[in-house]
Tab-separated table of C-alpha atoms and ligand atoms in Angstrom:
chain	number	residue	atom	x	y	z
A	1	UNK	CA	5.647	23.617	7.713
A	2	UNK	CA	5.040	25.534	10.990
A	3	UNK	CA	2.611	24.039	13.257
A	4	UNK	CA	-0.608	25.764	12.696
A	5	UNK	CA	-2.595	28.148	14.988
A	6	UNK	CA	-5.241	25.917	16.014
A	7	UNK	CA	-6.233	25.046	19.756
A	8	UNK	CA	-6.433	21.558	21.226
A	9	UNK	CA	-10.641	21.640	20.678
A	10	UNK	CA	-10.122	23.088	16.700
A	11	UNK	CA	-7.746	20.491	16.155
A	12	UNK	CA	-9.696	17.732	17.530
A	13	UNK	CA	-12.709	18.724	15.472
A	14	UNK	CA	-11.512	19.854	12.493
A	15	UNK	CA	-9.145	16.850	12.161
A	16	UNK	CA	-11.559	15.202	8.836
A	17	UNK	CA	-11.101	12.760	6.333
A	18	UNK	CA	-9.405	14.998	3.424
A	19	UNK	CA	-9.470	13.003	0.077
A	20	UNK	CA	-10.079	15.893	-2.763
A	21	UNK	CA	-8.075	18.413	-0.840
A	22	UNK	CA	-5.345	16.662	-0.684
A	23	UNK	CA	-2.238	18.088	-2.270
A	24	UNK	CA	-1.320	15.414	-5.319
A	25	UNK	CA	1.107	17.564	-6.299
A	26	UNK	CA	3.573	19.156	-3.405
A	27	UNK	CA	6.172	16.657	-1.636
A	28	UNK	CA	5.833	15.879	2.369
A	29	UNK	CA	9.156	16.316	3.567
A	30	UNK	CA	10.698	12.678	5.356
A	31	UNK	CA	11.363	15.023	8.779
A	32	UNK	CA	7.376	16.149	9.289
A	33	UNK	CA	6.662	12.354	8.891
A	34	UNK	CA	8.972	11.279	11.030
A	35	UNK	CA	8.156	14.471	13.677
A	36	UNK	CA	4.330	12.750	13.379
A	37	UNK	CA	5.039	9.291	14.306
A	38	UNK	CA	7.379	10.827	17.453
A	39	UNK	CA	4.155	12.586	18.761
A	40	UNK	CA	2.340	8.931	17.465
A	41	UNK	CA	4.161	6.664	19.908
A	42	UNK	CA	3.555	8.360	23.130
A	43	UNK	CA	0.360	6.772	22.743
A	44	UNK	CA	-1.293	4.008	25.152
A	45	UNK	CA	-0.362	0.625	24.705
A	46	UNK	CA	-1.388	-2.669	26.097
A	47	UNK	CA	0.273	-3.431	29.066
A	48	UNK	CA	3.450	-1.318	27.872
A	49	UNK	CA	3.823	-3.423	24.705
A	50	UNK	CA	5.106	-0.981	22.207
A	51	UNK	CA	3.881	-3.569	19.281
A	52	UNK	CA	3.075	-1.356	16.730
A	53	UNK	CA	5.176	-0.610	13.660
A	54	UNK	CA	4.585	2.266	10.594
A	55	UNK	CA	5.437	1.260	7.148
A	56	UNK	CA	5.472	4.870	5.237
A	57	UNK	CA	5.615	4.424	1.484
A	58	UNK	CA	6.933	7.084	-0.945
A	59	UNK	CA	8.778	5.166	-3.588
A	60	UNK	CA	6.011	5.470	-6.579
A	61	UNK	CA	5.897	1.932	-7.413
A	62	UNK	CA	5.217	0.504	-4.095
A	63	UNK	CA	2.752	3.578	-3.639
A	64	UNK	CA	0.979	2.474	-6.791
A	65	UNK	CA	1.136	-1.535	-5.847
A	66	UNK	CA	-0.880	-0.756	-2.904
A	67	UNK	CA	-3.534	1.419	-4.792
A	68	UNK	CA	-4.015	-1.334	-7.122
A	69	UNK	CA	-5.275	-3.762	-4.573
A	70	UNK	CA	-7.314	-0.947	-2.714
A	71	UNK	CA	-8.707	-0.495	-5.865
A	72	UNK	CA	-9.148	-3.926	-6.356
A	73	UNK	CA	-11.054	-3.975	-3.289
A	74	UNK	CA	-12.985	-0.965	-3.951
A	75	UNK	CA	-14.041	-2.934	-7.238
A	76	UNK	CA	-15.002	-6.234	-5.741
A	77	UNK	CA	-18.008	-8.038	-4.993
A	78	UNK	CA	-19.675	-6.243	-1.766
A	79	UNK	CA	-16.759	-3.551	-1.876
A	80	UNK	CA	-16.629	0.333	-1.869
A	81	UNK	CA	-18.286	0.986	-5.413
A	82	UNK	CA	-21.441	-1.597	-4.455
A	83	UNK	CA	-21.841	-0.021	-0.788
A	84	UNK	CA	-21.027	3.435	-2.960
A	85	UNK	CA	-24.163	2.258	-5.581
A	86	UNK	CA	-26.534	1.125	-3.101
A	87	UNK	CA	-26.268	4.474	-1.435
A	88	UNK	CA	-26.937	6.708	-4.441
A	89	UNK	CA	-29.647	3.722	-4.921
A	90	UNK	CA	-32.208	4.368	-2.151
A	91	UNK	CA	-32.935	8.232	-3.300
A	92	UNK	CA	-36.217	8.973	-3.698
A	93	UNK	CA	-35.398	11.329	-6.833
A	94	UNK	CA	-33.461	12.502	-9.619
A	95	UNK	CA	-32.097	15.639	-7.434
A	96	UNK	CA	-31.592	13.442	-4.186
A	97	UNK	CA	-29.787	11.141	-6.614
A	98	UNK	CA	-27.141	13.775	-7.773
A	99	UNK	CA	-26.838	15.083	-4.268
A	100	UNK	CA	-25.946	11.572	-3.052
A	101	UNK	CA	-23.805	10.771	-5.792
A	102	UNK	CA	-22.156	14.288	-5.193
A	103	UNK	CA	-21.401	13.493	-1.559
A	104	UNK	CA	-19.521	9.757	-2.639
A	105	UNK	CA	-17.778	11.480	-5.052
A	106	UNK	CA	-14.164	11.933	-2.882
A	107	UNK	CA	-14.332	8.219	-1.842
A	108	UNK	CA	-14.387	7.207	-5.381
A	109	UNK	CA	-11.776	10.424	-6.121
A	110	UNK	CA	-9.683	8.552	-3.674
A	111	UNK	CA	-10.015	5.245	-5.301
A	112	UNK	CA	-8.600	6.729	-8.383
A	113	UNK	CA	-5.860	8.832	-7.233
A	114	UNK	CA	-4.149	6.880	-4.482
A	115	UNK	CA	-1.618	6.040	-6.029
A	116	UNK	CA	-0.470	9.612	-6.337
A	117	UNK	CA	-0.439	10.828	-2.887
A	118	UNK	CA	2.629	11.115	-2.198
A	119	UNK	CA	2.690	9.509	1.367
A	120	UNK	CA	1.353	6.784	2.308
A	121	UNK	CA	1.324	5.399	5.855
A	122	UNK	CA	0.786	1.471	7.253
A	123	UNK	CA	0.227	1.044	10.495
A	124	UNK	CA	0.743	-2.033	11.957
A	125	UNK	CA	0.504	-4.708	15.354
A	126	UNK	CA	2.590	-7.439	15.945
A	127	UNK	CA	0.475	-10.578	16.587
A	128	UNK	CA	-2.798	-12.313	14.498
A	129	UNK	CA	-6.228	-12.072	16.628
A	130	UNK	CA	-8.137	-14.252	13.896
A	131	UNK	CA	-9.622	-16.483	15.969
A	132	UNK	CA	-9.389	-14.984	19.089
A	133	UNK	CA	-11.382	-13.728	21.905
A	134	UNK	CA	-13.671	-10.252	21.261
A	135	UNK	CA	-11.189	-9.351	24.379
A	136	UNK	CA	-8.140	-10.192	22.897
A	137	UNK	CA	-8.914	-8.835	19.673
A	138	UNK	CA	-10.251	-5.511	21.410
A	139	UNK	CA	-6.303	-5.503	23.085
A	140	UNK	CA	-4.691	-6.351	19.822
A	141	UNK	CA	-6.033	-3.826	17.700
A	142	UNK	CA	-6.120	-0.860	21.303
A	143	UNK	CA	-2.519	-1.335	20.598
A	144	UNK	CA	-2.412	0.308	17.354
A	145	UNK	CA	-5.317	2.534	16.708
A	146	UNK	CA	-4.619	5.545	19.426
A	147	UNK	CA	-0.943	6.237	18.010
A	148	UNK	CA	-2.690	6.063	14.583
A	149	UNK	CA	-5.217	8.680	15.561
A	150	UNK	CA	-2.172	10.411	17.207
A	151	UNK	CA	-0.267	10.414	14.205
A	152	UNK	CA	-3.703	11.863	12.224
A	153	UNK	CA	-3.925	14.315	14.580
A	154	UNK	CA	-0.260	15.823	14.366
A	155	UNK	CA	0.230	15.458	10.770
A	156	UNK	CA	-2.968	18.096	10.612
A	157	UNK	CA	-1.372	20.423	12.856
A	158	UNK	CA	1.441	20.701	10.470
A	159	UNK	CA	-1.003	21.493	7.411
A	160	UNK	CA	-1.359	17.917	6.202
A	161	UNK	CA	-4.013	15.733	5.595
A	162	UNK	CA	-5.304	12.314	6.156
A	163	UNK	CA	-7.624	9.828	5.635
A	164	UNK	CA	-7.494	6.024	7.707
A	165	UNK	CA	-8.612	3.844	4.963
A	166	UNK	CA	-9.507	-0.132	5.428
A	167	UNK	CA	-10.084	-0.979	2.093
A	168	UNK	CA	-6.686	-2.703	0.900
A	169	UNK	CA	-7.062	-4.980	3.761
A	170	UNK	CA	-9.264	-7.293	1.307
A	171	UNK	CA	-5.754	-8.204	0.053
A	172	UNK	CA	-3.701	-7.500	3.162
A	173	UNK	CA	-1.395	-10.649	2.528
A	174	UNK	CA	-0.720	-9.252	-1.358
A	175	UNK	CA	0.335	-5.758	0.631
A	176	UNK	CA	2.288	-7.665	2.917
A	177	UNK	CA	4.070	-8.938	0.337
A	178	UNK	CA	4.620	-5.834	-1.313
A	179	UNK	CA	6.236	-4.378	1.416
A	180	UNK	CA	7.885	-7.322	3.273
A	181	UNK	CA	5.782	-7.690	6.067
A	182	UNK	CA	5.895	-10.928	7.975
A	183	UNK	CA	2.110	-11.433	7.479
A	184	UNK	CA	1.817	-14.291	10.043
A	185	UNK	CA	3.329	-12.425	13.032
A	186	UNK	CA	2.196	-8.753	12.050
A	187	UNK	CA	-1.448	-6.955	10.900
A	188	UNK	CA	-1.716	-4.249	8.715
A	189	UNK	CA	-4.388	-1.960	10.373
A	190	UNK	CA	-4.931	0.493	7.594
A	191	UNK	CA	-3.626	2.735	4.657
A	192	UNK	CA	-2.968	6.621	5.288
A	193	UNK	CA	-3.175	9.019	2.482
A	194	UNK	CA	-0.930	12.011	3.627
A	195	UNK	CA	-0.468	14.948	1.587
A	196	UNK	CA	-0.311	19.073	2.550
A	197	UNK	CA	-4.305	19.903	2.310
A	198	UNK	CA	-5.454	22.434	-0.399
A	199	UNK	CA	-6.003	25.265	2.538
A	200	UNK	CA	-6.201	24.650	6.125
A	201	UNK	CA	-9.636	25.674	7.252
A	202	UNK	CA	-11.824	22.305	7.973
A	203	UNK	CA	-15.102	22.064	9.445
A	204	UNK	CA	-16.026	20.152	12.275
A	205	UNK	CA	-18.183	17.542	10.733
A	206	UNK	CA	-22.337	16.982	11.226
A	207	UNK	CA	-22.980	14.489	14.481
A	208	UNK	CA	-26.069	12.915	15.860
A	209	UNK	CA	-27.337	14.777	18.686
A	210	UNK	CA	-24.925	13.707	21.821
A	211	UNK	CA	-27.935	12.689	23.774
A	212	UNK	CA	-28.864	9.839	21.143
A	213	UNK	CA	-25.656	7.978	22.147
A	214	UNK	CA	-24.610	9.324	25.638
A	215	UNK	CA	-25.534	6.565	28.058
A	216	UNK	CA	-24.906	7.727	31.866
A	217	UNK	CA	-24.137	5.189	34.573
A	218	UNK	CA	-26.136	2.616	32.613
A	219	UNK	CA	-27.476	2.120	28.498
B	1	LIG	C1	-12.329	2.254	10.574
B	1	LIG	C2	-12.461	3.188	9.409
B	1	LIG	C3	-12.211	2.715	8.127
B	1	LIG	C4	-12.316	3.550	7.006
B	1	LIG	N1	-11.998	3.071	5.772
B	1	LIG	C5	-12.056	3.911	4.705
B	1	LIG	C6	-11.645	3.488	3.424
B	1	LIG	O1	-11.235	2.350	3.227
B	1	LIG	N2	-11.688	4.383	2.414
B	1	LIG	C7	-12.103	5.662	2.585
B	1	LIG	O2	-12.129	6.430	1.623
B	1	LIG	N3	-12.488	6.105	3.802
B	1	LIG	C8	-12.457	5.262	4.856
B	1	LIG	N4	-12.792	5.717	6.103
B	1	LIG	C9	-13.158	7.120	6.262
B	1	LIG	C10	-14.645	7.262	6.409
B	1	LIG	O3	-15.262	6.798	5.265
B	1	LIG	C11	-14.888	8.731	6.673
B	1	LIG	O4	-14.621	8.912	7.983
B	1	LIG	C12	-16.259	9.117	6.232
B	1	LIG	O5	-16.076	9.737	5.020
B	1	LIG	C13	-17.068	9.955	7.170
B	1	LIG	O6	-16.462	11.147	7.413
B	1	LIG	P1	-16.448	11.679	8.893
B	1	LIG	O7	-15.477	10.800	9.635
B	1	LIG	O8	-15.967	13.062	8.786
B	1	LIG	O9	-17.838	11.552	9.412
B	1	LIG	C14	-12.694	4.892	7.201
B	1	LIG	C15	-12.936	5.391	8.494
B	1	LIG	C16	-12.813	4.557	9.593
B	1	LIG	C17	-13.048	5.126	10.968
């Protein structure tokens, strides 16, 4: 896939959490994966420990062993579907209702289809923080989540999308099993979704007003 003809400020914005466009259907070559997580690991790390590791899954079993426990987590107590319910919950009418259950609609979508995008990508940090310092575990996971934004943001300059997802992480040691990770030295940070979008035109997505959270010199 040529890169596409977006500049740095498009790409940062329009770099979204694609779930129903995603592509169920067309293959992600192994080379524009791997080209992702090259761009992915020239980003910071703690104290130049290059920690992290990237499990990417295409063999359709695994693929569909870890959409059964995100969906198992999706479908427990206090998971996705309950947050999803008590959302659509507090409308005030029948119309807000079907708006809000419109606009949950792809996380559920997700839910059910996971196990059919064709890539799916784990990153993950050497070393445990349970039990740790908020400063230790703010090092820990620093580690891992800029290359995973990296990787986000290259795999959408090649026409594919992505979505960081926490959800399996309910049953992070029955992943870890699944894929052979040592779950006492290493944490799973996430699952992402990759696919080729359905078009390549995103919108930068709705903020607060900048002011409500820009703090200078002090809160
Ligand atoms: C830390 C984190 C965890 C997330 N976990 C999930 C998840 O498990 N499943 C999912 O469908 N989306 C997940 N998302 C995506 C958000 O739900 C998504 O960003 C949201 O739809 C809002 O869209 P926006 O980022 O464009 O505002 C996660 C996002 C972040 C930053």
């Amino acid at each position: 896939m040529p890169i596409l003809d977006l500049s740095i400020d498009e790409l940062l914005t329009t770099t979204r959490a694609v779930r129903k466009r995603l592509d169920l259907t067309r293959p992600v070559e192994a080379e524009e994966i791997q080209q992702c997580l090259e761009l992915a690991v020239q980003a910071p790390t703690p104290g130049s420990q290059q920690n992290w590791h990237f499990i990417v899954v295409t063999d359709p079993s695994q693929r569909g062993a870890l959409a059964a426990l995100y969906r198992k987590g999706a479908h427990s107590p206090g998971g996705q579907e309950d947050i999803l319910k008590q959302i659509i919950a507090t409308a005030a009418d029948e119309k807000e209702a079907a708006y809000l259950t419109r606009k949950v609609d792809p996380a559920r979508y997700l839910t059910e289809h996971l196990h059919e995008v064709p890539v799916h990508v784990i990153p993950c940090i050497e070393g445990r923080v349970e039990n740790r310092s908020a400063a230790e575990q703010a090092a820990r996971w620093g580690g891992i989540w800029p290359a995973t934004w990296s990787f986000m943001l290259a795999a959408r300059s090649r026409g594919l999308g992505t979505v960081l997802t926490t959800i399996h992480l309910d049953f992070e040691q029955e992943a870890a099993d699944v894929l052979g990770i040592p779950y006492e030295q290493v944490m799973q940070a996430g699952l992402i979704p990759v696919a080729y979008t359905l078009g390549t035109m995103f919108k930068p997505a709705a903020r607060k007003p900048l002011e409500s959270v820009l703090h200078w010199d002090r809160w």
